[in-house]
Backbone as a printed PyTorch tensor [residue, N CA C, xyz], in Angstrom:
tensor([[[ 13.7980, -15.7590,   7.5490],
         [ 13.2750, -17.1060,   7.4410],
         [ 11.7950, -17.0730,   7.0810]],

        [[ 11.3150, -16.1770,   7.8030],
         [  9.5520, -16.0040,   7.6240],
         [  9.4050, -15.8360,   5.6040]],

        [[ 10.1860, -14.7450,   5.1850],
         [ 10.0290, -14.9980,   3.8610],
         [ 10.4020, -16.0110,   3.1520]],

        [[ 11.1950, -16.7290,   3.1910],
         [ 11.6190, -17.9330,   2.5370],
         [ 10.8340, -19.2060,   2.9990]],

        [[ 10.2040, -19.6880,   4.1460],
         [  8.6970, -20.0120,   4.0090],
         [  7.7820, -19.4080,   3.6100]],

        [[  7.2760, -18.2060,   2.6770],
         [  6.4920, -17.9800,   2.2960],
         [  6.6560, -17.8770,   1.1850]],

        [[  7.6790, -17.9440,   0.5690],
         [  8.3930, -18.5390,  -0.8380],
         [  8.0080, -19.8280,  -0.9960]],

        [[  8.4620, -20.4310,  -0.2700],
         [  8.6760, -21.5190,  -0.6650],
         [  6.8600, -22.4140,  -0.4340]],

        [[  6.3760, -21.4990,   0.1930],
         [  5.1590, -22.5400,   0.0900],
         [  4.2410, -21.9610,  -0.8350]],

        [[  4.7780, -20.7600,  -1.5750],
         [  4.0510, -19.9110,  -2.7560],
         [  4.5290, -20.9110,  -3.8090]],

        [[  5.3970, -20.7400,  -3.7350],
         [  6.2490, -21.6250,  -5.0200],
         [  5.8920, -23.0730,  -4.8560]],

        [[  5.3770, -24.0990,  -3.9340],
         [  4.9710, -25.6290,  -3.9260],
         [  3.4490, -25.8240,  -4.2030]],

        [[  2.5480, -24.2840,  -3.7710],
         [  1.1380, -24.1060,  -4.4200],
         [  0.8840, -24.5270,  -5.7050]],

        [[  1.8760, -23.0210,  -6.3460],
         [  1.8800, -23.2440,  -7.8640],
         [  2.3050, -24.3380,  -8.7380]],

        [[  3.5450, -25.0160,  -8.1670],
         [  3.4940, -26.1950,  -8.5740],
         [  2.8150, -27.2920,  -8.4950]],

        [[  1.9510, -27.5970,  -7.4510],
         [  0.8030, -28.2950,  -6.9400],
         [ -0.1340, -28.7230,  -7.6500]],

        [[ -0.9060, -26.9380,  -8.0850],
         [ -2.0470, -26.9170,  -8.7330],
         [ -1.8170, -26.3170, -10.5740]],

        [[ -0.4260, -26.3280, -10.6930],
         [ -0.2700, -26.5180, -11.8820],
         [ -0.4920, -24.1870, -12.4850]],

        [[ -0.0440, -24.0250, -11.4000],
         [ -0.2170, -22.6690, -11.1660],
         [  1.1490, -21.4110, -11.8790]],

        [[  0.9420, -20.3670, -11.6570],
         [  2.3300, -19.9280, -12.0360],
         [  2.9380, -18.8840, -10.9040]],

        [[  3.7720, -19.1170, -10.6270],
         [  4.4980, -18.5770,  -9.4800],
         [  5.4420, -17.1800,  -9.7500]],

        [[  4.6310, -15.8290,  -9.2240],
         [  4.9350, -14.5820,  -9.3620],
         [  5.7680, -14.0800,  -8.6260]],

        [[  6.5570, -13.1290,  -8.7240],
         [  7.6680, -12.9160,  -7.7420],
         [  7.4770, -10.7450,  -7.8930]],

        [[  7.3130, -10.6970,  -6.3740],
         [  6.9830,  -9.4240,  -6.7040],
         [  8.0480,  -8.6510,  -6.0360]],

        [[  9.0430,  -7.7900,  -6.1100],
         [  9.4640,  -6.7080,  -5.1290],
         [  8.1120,  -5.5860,  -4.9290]],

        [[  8.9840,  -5.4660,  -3.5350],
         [  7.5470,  -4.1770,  -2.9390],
         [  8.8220,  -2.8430,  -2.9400]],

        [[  9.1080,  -2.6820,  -3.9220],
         [ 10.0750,  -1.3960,  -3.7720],
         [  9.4750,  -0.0440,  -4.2800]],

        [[  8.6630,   0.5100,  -3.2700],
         [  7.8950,   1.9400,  -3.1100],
         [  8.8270,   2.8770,  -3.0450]],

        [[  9.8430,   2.6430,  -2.7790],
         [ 10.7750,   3.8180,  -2.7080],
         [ 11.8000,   3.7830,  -3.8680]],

        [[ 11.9080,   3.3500,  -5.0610],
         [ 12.7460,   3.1050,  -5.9200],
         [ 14.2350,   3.6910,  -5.9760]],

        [[ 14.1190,   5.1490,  -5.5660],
         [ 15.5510,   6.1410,  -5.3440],
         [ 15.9930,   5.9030,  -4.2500]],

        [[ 15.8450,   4.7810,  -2.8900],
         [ 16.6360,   4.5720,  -2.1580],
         [ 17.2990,   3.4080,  -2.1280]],

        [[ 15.8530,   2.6860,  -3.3310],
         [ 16.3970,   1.2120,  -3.4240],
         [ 17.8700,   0.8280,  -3.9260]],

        [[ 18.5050,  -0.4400,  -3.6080],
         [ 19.7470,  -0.8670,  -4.4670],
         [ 19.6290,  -1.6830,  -5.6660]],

        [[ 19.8270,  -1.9000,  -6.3480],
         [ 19.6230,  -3.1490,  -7.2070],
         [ 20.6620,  -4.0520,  -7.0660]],

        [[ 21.7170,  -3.8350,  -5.6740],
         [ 22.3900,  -4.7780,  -5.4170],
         [ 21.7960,  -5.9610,  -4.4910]],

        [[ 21.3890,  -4.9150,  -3.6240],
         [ 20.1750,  -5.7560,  -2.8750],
         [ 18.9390,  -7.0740,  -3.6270]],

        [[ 18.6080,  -6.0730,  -4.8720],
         [ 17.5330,  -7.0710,  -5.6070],
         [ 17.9890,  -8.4580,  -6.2490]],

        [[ 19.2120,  -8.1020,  -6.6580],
         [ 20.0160,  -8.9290,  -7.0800],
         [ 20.2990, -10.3580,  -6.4150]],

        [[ 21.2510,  -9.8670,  -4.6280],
         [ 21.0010, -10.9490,  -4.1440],
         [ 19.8320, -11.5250,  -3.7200]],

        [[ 18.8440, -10.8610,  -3.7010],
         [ 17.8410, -11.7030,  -3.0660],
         [ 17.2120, -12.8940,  -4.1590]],

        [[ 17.0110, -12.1770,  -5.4220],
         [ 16.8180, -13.2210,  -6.3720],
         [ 17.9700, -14.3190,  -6.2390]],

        [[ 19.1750, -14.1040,  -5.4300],
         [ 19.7630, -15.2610,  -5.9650],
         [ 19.8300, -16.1730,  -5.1480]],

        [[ 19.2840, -15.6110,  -3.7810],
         [ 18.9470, -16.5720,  -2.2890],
         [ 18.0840, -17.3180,  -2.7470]],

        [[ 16.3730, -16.5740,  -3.8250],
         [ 15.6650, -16.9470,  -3.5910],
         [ 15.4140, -18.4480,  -4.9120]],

        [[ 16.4940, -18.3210,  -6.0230],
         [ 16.8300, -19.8430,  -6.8700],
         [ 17.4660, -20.2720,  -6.1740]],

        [[ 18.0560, -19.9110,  -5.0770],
         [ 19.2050, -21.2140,  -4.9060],
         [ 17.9280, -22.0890,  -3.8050]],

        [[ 17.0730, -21.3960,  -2.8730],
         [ 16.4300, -21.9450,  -2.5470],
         [ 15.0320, -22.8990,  -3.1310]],

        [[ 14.8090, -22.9380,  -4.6940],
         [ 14.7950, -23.6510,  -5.7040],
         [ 13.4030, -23.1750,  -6.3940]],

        [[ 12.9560, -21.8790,  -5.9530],
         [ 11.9230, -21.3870,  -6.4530],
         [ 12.3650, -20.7140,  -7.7380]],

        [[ 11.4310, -20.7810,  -8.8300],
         [ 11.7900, -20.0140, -10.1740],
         [ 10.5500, -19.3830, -10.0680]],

        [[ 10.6100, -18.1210, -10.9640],
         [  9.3850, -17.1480, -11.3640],
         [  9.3770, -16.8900, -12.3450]],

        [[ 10.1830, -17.8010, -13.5190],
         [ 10.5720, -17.8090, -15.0540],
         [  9.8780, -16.2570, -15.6350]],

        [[  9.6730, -15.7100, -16.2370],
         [  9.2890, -14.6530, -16.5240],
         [  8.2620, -13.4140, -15.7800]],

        [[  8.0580, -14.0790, -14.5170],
         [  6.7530, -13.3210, -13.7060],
         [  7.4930, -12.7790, -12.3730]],

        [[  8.6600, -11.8580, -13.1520],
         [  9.1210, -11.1060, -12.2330],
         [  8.6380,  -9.7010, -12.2460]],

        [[  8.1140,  -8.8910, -10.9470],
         [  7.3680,  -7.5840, -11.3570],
         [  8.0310,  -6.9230, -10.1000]],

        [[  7.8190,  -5.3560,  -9.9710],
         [  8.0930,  -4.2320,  -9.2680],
         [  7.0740,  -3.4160,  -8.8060]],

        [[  6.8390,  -3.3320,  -7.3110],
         [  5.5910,  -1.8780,  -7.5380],
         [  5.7820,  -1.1490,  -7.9280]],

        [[  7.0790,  -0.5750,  -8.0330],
         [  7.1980,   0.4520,  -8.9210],
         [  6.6680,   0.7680, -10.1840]],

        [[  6.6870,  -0.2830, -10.7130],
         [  5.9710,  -0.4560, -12.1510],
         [  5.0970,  -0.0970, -12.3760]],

        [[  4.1990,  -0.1380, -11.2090],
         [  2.3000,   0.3110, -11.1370],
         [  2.1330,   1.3860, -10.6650]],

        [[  3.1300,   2.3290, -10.3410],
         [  2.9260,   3.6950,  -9.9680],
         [  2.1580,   4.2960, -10.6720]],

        [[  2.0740,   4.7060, -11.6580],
         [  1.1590,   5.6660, -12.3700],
         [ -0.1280,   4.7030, -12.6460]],

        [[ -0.3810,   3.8100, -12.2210],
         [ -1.8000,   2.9940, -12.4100],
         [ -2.3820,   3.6080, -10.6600]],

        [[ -1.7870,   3.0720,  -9.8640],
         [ -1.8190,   3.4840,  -9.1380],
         [ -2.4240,   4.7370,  -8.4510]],

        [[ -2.2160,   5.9290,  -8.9290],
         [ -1.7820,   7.0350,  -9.0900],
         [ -2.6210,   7.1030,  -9.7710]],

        [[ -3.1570,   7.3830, -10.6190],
         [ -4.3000,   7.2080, -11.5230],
         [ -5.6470,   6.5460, -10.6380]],

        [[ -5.4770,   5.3430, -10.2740],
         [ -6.6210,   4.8850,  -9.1740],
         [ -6.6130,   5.7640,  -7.9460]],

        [[ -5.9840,   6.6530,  -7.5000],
         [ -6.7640,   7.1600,  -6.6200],
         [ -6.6200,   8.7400,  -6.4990]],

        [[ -6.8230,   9.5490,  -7.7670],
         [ -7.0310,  10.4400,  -8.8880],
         [ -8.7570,   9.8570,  -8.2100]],

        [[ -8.5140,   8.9360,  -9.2620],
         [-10.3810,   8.6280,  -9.4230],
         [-11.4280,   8.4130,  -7.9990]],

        [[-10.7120,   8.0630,  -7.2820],
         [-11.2530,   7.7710,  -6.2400],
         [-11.6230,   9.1900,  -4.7570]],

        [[-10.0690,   9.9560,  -5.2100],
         [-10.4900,  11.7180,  -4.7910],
         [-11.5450,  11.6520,  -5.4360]],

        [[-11.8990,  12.3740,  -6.6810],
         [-13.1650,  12.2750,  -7.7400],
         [-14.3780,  12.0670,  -7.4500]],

        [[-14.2920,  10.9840,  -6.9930],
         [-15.8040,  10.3280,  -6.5680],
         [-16.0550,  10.2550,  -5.1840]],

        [[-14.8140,  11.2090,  -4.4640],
         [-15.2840,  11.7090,  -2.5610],
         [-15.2870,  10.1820,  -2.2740]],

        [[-14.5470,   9.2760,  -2.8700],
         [-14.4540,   7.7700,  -1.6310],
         [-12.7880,   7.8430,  -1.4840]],

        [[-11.7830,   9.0430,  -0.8320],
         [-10.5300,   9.3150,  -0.9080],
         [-10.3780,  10.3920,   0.2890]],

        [[ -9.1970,  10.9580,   0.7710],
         [ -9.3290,  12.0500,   0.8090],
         [ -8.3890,  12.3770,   1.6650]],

        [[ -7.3770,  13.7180,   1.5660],
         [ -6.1700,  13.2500,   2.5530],
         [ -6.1510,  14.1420,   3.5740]],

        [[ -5.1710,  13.6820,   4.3810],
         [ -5.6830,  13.6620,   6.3520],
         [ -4.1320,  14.0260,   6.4870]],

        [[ -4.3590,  14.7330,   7.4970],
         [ -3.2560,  15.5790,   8.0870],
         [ -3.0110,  14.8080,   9.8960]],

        [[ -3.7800,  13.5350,  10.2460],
         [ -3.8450,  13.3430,  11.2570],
         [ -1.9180,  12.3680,  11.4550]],

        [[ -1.7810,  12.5880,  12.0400],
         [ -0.3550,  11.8790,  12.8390],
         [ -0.5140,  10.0270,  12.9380]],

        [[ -0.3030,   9.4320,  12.5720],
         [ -0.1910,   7.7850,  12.6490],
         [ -1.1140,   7.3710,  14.0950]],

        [[ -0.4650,   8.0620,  15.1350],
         [ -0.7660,   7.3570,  16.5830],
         [ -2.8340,   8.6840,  16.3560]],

        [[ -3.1290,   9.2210,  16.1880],
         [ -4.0970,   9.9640,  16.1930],
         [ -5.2200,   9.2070,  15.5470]],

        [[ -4.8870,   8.8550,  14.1690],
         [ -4.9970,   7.8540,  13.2440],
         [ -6.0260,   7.0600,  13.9930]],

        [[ -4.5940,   5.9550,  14.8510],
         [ -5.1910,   5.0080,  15.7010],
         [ -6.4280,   5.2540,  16.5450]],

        [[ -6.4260,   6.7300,  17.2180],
         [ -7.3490,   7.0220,  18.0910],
         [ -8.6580,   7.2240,  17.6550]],

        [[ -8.2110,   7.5720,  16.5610],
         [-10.0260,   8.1500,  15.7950],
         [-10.2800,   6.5350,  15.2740]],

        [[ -9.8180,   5.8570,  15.4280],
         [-10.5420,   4.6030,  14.7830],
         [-11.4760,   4.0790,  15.8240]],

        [[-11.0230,   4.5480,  17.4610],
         [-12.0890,   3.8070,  17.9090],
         [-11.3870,   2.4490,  18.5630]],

        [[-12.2900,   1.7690,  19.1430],
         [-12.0840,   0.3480,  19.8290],
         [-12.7880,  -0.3560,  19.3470]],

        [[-12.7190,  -2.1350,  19.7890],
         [-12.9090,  -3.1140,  19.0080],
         [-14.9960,  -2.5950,  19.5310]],

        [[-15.1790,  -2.3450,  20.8110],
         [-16.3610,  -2.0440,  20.9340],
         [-17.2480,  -1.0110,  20.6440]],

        [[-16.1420,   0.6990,  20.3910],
         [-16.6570,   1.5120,  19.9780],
         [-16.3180,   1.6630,  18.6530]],

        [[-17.2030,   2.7570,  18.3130],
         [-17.2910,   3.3680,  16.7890],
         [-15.7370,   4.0060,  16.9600]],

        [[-15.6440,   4.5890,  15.4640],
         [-14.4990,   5.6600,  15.7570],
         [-15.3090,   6.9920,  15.0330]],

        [[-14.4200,   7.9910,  15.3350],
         [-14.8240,   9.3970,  14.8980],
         [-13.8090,   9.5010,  13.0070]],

        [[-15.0240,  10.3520,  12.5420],
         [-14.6790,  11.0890,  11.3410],
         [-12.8920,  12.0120,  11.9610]],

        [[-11.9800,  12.1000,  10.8880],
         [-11.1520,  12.6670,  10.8230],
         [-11.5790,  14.1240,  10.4580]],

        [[-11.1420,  15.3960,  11.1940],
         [-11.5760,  16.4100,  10.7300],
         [-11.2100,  17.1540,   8.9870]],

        [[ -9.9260,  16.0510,   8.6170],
         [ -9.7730,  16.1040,   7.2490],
         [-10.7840,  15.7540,   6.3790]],

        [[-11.6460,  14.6690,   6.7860],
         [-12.4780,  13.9860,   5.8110],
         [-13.4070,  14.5130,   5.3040]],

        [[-13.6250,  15.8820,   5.3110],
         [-14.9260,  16.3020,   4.6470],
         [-14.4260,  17.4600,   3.9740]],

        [[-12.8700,  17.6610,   3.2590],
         [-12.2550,  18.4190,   2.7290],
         [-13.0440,  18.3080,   0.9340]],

        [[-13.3040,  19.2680,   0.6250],
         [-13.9210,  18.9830,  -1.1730],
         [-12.4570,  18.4170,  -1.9550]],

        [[-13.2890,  17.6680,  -2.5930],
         [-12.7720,  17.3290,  -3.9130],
         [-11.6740,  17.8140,  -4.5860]],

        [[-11.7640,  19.4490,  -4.7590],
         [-10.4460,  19.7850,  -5.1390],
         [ -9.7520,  20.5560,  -4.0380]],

        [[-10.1000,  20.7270,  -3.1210],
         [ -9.0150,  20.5450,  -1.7980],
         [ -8.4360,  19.4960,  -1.9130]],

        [[ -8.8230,  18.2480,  -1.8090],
         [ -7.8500,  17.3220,  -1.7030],
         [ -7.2380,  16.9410,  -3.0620]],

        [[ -7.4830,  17.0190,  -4.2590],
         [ -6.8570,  16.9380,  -5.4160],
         [ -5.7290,  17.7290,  -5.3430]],

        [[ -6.2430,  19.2330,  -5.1000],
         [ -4.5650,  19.9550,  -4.7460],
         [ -3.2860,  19.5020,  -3.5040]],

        [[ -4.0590,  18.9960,  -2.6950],
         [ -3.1530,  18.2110,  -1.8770],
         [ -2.4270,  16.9300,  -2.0340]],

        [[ -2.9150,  16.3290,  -2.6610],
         [ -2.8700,  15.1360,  -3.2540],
         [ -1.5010,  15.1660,  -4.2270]],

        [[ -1.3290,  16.2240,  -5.2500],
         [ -0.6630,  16.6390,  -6.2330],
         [  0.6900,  17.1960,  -5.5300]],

        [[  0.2190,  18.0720,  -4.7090],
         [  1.3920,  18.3320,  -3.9840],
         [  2.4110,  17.3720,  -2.7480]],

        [[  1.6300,  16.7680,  -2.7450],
         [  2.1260,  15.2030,  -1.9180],
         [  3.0100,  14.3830,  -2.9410]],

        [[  2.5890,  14.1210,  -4.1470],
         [  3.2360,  13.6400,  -5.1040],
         [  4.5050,  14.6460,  -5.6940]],

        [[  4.3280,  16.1370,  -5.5650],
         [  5.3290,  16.9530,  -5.5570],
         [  6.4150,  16.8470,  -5.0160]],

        [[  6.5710,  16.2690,  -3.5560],
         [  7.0110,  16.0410,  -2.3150],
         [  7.3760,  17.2520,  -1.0570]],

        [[  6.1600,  18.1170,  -1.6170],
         [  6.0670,  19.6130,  -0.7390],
         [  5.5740,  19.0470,   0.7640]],

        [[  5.3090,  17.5710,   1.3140],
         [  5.2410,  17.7520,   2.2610],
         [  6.3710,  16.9850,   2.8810]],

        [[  6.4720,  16.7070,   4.3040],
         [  7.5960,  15.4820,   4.9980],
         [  6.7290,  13.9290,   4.8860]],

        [[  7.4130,  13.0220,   4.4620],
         [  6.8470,  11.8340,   5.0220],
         [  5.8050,  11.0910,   6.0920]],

        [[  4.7660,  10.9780,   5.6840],
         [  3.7570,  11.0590,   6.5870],
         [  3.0710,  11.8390,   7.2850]],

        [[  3.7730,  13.5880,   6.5200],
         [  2.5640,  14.3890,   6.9960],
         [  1.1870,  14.6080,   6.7440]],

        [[  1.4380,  14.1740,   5.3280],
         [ -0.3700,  13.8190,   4.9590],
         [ -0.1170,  12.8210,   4.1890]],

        [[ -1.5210,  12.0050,   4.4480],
         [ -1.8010,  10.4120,   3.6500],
         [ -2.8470,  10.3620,   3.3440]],

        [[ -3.0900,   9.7260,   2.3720],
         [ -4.4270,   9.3300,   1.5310],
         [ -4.8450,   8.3450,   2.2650]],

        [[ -6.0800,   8.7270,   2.8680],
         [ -7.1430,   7.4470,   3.5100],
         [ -8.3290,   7.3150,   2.2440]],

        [[ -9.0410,   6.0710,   2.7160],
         [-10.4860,   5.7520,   1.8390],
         [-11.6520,   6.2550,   2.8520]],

        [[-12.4610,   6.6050,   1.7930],
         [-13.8650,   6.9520,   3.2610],
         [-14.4460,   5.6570,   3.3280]],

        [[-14.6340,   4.8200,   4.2950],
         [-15.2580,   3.9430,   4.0190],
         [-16.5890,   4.0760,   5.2900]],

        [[-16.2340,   3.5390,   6.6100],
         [-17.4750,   2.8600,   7.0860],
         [-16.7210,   3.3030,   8.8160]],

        [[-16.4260,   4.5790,   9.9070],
         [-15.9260,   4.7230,  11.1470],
         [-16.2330,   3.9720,  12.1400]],

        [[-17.5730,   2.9300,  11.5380],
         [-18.4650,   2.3270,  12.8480],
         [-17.9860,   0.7200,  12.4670]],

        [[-17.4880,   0.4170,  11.4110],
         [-17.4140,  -0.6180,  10.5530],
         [-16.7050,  -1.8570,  12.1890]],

        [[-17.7060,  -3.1620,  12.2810],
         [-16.9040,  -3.5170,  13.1180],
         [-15.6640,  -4.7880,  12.9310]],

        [[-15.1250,  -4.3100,  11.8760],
         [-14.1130,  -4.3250,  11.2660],
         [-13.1130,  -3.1460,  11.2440]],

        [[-12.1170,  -3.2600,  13.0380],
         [-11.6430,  -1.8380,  12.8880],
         [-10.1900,  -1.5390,  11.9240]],

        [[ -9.9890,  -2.7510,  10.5980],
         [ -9.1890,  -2.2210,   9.8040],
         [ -9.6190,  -1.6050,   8.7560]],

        [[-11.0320,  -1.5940,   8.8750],
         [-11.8500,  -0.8080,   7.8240],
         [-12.0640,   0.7220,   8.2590]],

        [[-11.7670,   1.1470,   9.2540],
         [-12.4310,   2.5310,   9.2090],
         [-11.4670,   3.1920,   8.6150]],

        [[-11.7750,   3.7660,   7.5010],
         [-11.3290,   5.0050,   6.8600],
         [ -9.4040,   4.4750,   6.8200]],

        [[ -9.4090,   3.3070,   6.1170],
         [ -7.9620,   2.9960,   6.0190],
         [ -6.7340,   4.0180,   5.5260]]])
């Protein structure tokens, strides 16, 4: 239900303000996806009377843009991938009052993490054993900013 109010009030925006109404799948995993699945949902989502006349898209689609953006972003040391565990993650971020700590990954060079990076895209590691964070700001008191 939560998505089909958010359809539907995407879709009464664009009509509103004379806008155009995009319809995106978030299918990151493409080889597990169905396209039976995609199928019905587009057809829940006209019957519920939203159209996206030609502005139907896939993340999939942007993979290699993607992929390419953060190529560049290893590059320029604002990237860099972390071997820390999800719940660890959490811990080094810190509290809403404290700072958080640097990941001991984060100060890996450039082509340390380019080779890791490559091999992640290889799929030489398990799912979530290493992830690409941004370096941004550990003290940031904005704690969805530290080092996302």
């Amino acid at each position: 239900i939560g998505h089909a109010k958010s359809i539907l009030l995407n879709y009464g925006l664009a009509q509103k303000y004379n806008g155009e109404f995009h319809m995106r799948f978030d299918d990151t995993n493409p080889t597990k996806e169905k396209t039976e699945f995609v199928e019905s949902i587009k057809e829940d989502i006209k019957w519920l009377g939203a159209d996206w006349k030609e502005h139907l898209y896939f993340a999939s689609d942007y993979f290699d843009v993607m992929y390419e953006c953060a190529l560049k972003l290893i590059k320029k040391g604002k990237a860099f991938v972390c071997d820390l565990t999800a719940d660890e993650i959490r811990e080094y971020r810190g509290t809403l009052t404290e700072p958080g700590k640097n990941s001991p990954c984060r100060d890996r060079s450039v082509e340390e993490n380019l080779e890791l990076f490559e091999r992640m895209k290889n799929g030489e590691f398990a799912d979530g054993e290493k992830v690409l964070r941004a370096k941004i700001d550990m003290a940031s008191p904005n704690i969805n900013m530290r080092d996302p």
